[in-house]
Short mmCIF file of C-alpha atoms in Angstrom, two decimals:
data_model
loop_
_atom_site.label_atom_id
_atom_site.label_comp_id
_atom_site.label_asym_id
_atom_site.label_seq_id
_atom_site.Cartn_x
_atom_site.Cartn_y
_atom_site.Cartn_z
CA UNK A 52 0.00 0.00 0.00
CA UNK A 53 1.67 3.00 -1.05
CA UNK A 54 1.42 6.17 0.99
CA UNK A 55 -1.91 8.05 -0.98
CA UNK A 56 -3.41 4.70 -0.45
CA UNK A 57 -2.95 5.04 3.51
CA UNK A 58 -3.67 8.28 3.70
CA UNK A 59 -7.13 8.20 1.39
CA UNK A 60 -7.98 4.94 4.42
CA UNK A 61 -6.95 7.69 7.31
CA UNK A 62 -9.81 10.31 5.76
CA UNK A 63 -11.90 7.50 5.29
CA UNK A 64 -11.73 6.60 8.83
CA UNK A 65 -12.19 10.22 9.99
CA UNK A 66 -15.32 10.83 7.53
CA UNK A 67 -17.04 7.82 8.99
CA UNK A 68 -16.42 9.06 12.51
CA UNK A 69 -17.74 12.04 11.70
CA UNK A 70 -20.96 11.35 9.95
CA UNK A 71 -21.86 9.26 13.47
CA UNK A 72 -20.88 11.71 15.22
CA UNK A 73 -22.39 15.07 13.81
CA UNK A 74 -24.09 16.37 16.59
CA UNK A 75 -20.93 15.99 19.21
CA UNK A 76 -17.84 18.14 19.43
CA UNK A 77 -15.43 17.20 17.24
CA UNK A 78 -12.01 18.35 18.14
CA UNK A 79 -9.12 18.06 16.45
CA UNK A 80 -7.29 16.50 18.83
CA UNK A 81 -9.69 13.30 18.69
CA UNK A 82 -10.34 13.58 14.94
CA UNK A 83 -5.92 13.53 14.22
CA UNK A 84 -6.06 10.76 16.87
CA UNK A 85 -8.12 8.68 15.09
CA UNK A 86 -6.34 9.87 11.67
CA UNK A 87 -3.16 8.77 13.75
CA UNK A 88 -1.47 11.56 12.43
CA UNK A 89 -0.14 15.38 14.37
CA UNK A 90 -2.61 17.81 14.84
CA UNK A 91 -0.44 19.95 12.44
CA UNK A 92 -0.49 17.65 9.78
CA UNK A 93 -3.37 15.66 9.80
CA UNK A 94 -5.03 19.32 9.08
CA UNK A 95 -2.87 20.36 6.00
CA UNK A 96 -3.46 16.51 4.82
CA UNK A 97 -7.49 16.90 5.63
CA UNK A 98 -7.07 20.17 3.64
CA UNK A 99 -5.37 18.48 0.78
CA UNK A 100 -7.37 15.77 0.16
CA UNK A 101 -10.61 16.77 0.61
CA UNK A 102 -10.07 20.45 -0.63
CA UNK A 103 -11.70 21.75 2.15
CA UNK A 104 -10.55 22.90 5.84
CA UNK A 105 -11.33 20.44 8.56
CA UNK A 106 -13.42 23.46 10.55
CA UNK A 107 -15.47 24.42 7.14
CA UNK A 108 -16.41 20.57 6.44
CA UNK A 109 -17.75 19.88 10.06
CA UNK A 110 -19.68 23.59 9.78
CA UNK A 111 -20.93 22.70 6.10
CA UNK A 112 -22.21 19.24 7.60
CA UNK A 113 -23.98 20.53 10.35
CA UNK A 114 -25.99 23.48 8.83
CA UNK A 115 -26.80 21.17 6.35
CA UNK A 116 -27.94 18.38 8.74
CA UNK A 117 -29.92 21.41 10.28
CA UNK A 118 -31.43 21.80 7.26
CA UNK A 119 -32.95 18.59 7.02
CA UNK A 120 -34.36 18.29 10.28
CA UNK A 121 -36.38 21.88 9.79
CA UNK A 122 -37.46 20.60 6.48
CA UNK A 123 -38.80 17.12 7.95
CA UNK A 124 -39.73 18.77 11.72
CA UNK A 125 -41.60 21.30 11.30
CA UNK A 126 -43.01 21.83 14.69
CA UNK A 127 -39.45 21.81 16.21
CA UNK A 128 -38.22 24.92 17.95
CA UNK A 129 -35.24 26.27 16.26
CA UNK A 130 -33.08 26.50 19.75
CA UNK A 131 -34.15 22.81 20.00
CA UNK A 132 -32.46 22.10 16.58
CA UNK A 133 -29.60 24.53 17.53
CA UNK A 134 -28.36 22.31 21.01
CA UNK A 135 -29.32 18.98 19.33
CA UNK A 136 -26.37 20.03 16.73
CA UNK A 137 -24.63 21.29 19.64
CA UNK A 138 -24.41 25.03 19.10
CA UNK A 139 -24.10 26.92 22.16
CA UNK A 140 -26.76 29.60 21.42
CA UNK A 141 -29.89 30.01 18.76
CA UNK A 142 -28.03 32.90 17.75
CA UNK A 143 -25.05 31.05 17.17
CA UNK A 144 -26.45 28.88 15.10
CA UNK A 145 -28.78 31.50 13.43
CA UNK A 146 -25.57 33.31 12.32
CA UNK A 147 -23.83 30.12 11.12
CA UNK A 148 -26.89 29.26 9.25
CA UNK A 149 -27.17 32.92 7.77
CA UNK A 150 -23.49 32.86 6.30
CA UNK A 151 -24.50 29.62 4.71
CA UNK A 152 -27.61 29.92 3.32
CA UNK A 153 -27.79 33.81 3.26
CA UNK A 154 -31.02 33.20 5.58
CA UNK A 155 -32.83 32.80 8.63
CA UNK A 156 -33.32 29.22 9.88
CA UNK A 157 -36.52 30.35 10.47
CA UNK A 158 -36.87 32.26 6.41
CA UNK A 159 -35.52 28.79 5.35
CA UNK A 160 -38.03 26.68 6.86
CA UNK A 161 -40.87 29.23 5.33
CA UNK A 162 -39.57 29.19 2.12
CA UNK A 163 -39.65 24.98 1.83
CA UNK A 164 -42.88 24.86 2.94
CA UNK A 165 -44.38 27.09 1.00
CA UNK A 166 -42.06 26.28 -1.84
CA UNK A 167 -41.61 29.88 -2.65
CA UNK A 168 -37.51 31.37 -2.03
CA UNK A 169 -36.96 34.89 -0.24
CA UNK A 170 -34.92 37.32 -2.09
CA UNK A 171 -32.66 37.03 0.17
CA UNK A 172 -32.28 32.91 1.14
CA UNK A 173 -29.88 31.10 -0.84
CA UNK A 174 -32.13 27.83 -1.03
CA UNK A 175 -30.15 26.40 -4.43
CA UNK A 176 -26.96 27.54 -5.35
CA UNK A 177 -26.36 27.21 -9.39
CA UNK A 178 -24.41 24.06 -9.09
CA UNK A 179 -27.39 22.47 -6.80
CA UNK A 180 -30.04 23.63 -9.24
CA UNK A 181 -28.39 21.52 -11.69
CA UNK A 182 -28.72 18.48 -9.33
CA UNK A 183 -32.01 17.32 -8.99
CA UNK A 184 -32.58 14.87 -6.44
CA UNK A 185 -31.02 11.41 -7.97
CA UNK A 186 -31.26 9.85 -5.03
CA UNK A 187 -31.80 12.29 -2.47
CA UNK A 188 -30.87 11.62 1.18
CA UNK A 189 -33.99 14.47 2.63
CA UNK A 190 -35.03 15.93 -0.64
CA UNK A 191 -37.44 18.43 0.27
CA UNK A 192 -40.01 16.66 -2.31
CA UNK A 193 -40.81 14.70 1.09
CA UNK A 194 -43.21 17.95 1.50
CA UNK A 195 -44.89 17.66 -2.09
CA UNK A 196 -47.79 15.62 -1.04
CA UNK A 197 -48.39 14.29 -4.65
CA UNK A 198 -51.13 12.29 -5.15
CA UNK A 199 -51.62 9.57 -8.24
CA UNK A 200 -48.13 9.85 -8.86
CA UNK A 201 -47.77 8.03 -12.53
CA UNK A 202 -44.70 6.58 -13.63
CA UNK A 203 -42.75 6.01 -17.24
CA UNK A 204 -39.48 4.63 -16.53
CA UNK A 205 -39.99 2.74 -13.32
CA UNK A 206 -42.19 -0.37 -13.06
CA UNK A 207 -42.74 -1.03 -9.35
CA UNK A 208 -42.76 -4.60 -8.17
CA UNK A 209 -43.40 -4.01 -4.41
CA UNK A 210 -43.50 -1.62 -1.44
CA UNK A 211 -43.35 -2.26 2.11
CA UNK A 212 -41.70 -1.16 5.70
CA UNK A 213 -39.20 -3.64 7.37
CA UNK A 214 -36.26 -3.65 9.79
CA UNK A 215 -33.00 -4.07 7.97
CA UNK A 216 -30.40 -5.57 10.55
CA UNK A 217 -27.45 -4.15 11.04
CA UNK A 218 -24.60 -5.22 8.22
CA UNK A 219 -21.02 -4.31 7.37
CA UNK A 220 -19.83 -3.34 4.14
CA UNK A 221 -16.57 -2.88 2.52
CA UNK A 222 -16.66 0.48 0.09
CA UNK A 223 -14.98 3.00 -2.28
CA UNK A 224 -16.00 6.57 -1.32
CA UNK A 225 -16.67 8.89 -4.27
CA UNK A 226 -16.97 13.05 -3.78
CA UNK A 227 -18.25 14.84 -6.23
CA UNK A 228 -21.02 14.97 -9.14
CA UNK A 229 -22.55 11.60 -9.78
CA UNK A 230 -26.29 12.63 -11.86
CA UNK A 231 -26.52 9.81 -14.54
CA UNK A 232 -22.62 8.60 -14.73
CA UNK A 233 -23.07 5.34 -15.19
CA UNK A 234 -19.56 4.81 -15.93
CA UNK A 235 -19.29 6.17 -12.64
CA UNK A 236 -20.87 3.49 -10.68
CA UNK A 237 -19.32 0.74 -12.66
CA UNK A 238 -16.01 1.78 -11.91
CA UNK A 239 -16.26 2.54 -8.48
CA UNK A 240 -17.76 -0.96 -8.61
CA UNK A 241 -15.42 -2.61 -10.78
CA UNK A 242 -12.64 -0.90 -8.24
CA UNK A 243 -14.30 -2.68 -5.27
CA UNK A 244 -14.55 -6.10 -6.87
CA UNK A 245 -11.35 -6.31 -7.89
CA UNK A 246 -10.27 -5.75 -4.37
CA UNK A 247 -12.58 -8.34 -3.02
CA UNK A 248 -11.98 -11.11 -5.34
CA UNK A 249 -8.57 -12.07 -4.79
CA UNK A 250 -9.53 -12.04 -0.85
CA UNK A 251 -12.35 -14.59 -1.32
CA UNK A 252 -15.24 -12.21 -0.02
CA UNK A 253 -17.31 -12.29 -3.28
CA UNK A 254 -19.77 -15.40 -3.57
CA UNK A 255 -23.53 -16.10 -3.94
CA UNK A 256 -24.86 -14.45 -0.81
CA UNK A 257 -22.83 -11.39 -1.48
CA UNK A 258 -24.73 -7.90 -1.78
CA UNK A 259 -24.18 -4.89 -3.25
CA UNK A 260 -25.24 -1.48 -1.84
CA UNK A 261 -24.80 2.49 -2.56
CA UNK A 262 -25.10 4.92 0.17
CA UNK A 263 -25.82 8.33 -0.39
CA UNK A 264 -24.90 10.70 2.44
CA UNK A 265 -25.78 13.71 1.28
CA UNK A 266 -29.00 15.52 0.15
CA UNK A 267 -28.20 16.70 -3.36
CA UNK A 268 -30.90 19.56 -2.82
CA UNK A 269 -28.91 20.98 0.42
CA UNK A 270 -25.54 20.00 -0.76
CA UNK A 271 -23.62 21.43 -3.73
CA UNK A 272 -22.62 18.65 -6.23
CA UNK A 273 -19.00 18.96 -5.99
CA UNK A 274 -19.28 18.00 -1.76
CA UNK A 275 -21.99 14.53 -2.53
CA UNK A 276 -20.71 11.61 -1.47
CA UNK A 277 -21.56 8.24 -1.76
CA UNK A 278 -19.89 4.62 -1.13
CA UNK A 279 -19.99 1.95 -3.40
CA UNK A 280 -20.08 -1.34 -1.38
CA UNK A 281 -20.47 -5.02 -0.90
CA UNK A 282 -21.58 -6.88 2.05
CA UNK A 283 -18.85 -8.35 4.10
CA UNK A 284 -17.85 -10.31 7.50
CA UNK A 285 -17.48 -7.81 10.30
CA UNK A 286 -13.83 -9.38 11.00
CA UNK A 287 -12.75 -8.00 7.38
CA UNK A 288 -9.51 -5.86 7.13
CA UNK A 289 -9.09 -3.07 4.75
CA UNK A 290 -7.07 -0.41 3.49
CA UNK A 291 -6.22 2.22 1.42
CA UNK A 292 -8.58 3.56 -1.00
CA UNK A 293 -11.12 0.61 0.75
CA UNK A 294 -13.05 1.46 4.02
CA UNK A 295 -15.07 -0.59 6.44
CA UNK A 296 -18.15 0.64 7.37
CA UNK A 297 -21.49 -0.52 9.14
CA UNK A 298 -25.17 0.30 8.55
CA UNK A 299 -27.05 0.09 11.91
CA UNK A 300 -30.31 -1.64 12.43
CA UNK A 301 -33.00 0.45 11.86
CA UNK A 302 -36.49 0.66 10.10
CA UNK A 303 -36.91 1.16 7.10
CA UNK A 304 -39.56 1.68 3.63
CA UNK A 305 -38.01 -0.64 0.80
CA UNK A 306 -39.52 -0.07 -2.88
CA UNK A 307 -38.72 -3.00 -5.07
CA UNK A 308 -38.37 -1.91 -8.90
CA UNK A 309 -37.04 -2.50 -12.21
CA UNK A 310 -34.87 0.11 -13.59
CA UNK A 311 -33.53 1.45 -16.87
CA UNK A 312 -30.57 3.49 -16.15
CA UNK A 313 -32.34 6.36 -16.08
CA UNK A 314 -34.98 5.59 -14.21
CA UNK A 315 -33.71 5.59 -10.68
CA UNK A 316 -34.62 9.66 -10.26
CA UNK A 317 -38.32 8.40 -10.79
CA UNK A 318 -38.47 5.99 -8.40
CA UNK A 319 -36.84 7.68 -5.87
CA UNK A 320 -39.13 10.02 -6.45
CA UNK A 321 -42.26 8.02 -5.61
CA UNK A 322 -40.68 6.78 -2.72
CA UNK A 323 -40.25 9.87 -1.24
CA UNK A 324 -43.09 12.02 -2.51
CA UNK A 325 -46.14 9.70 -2.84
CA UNK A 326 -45.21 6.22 -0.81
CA UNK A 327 -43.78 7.83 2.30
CA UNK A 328 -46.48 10.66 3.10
CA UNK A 329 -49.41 8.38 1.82
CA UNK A 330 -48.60 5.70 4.66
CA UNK A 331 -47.97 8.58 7.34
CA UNK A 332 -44.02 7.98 7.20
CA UNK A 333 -41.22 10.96 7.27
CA UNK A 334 -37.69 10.23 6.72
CA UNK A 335 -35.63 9.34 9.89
CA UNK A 336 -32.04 9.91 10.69
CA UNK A 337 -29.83 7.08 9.15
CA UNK A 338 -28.49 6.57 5.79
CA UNK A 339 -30.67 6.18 2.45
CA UNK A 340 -29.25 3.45 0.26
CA UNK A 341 -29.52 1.11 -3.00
CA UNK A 342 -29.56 -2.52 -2.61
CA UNK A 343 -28.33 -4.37 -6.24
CA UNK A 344 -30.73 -7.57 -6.65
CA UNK A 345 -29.56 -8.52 -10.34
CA UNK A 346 -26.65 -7.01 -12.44
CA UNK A 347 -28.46 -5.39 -15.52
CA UNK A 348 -25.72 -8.02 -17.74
CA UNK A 349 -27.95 -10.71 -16.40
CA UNK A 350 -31.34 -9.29 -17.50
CA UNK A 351 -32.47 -9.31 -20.69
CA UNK A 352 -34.01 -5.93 -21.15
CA UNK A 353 -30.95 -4.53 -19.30
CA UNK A 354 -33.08 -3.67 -16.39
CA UNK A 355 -31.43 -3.40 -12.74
CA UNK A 356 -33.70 -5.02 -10.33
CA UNK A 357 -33.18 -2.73 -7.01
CA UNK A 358 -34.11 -2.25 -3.60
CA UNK A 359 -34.77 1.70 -2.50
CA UNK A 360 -34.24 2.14 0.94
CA UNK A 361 -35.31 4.88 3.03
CA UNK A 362 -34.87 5.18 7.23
CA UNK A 363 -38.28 6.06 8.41
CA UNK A 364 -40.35 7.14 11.11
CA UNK A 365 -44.17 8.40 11.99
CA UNK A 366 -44.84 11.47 10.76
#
């Protein structure tokens, strides 16, 4: 493993801490510790690699994390949202959230739920206008109660709400714009297979997933990130450019459909804007995710068969 390798497994690590660990304080002291690199370094290297500074990322995360919870909660209190993200003061948070979004919390939450945008509010930057919601983590369509919701591309097969135990999975993180690349996924996949092979972690019962962490109408489309993954024993070592990661056990509403490529934005549509509200669910916190039933090479039509997954909760 050469040293980019080991360092790309060292932000991996850090990322993953991170995302469970949003609403704490995260110090740099911990966060280099568990780089296992000098506070001095393990900054410029954070810097570096993810071309952002450590202190901007963790901000950027949590006002956009806020920004989910006032779409989906209404009826929260803004100081409420402010300590649960561990802000010491509403009006810290309101001025972190107004050099962000250019915006009241409070003008932000208005704006989504009228759908109508201030003058002022920054709901969409240009880059995010040009991402509509792919597969979007808390896309604010949630609040578009749409009723006989038709659709061209996906044929659904089945809809219901189950508890997904929890499961490990070996991944390759990709940052950036992902809309439509399907050379994308199949080389982030193609990357992660060819890892896994050799190490005799691929066979019949193995299962391939995509996270998405982000919410591609909160976050601009150079900061999404998703992992590309395959289900594997929670003993399994990794490194480099290959993380370990595990998806907790939670509840959650799983569409079944067959896909054309471009056909995934429609069904995550339904599942967000006419399944969920229609059987009194919200999204919960957790992570929204693809689960691969058939490779499209083994279908005929060239359909994927796939599993949308959603975290959920009463609304």
């Amino acid at each position: 493993m050469n040293n980019i390798e080991i360092y790309i497994e060292k932000i991996n690590r850090v990322l993953d801490y991170i995302d469970n660990n949003i609403t704490e304080e995260l110090t740099i002291e911990k966060l280099s510790e568990i780089a296992g690199f000098s506070k001095f370094h393990f900054h410029r290297l954070f810097s570096t690699i993810m071309n952002e500074p450590l202190g901007k990322f963790i901000n950027r995360l949590k006002i956009e994390k806020s920004a989910q919870i006032l779409i989906r909660e209404n009826n929260r209190s803004i100081t409420d949202i402010a300590l649960e993200m561990n802000y010491s003061s509403s009006a810290v948070f309101n001025r972190s959230f107004r050099e962000y979004f250019n915006c009241t919390p409070s003008e932000y939450r208005d704006s989504k739920k009228n759908n109508t945008v201030s003058k002022n509010c920054k709901i969409q930057s240009k880059e995010q206008k040009e991402s509509s919601s792919l597969n979007s983590y808390f896309s604010i369509v949630t609040n578009k109660f749409k009723k006989g919701f038709k659709m061209e591309k996906a044929m659904l097969q089945q809809t219901e709400t189950r508890t997904i135990e929890k499961f490990h999975l070996a991944y390759v993180r990709y940052i950036g714009p992902y809309k439509n690349d399907a050379e994308l996924f199949e080389g982030l996949f193609s990357k992660l297979c060819a890892w896994a092979g050799p190490r005799e972690l691929l066979n019949q019962n193995s299962k391939f997933f995509t996270l998405y962490h982000d919410d591609p109408e909160i976050t601009d489309k150079v900061n999404l990130r998703i992992s590309c993954g395959v289900s594997v024993p929670e003993e399994t070592e990794t490194q480099g450019e290959i993380g370990l990661t595990v998806v907790e056990t939670n509840k959650y509403a799983v569409g079944l459909f067959k896909l054309p490529p471009d056909g995934f934005q429609e069904a995550w549509d339904y599942m967000m804007s006419s399944y969920l509200p229609n059987n009194g669910y919200q999204p919960s916190d957790g992570v929204c995710f693809e689960h691969y039933l058939k490779d499209p090479k083994d279908d005929p039509d060239g359909m994927f068969t796939v599993e949308i997954c959603i975290p959920i909760k009463p609304m």
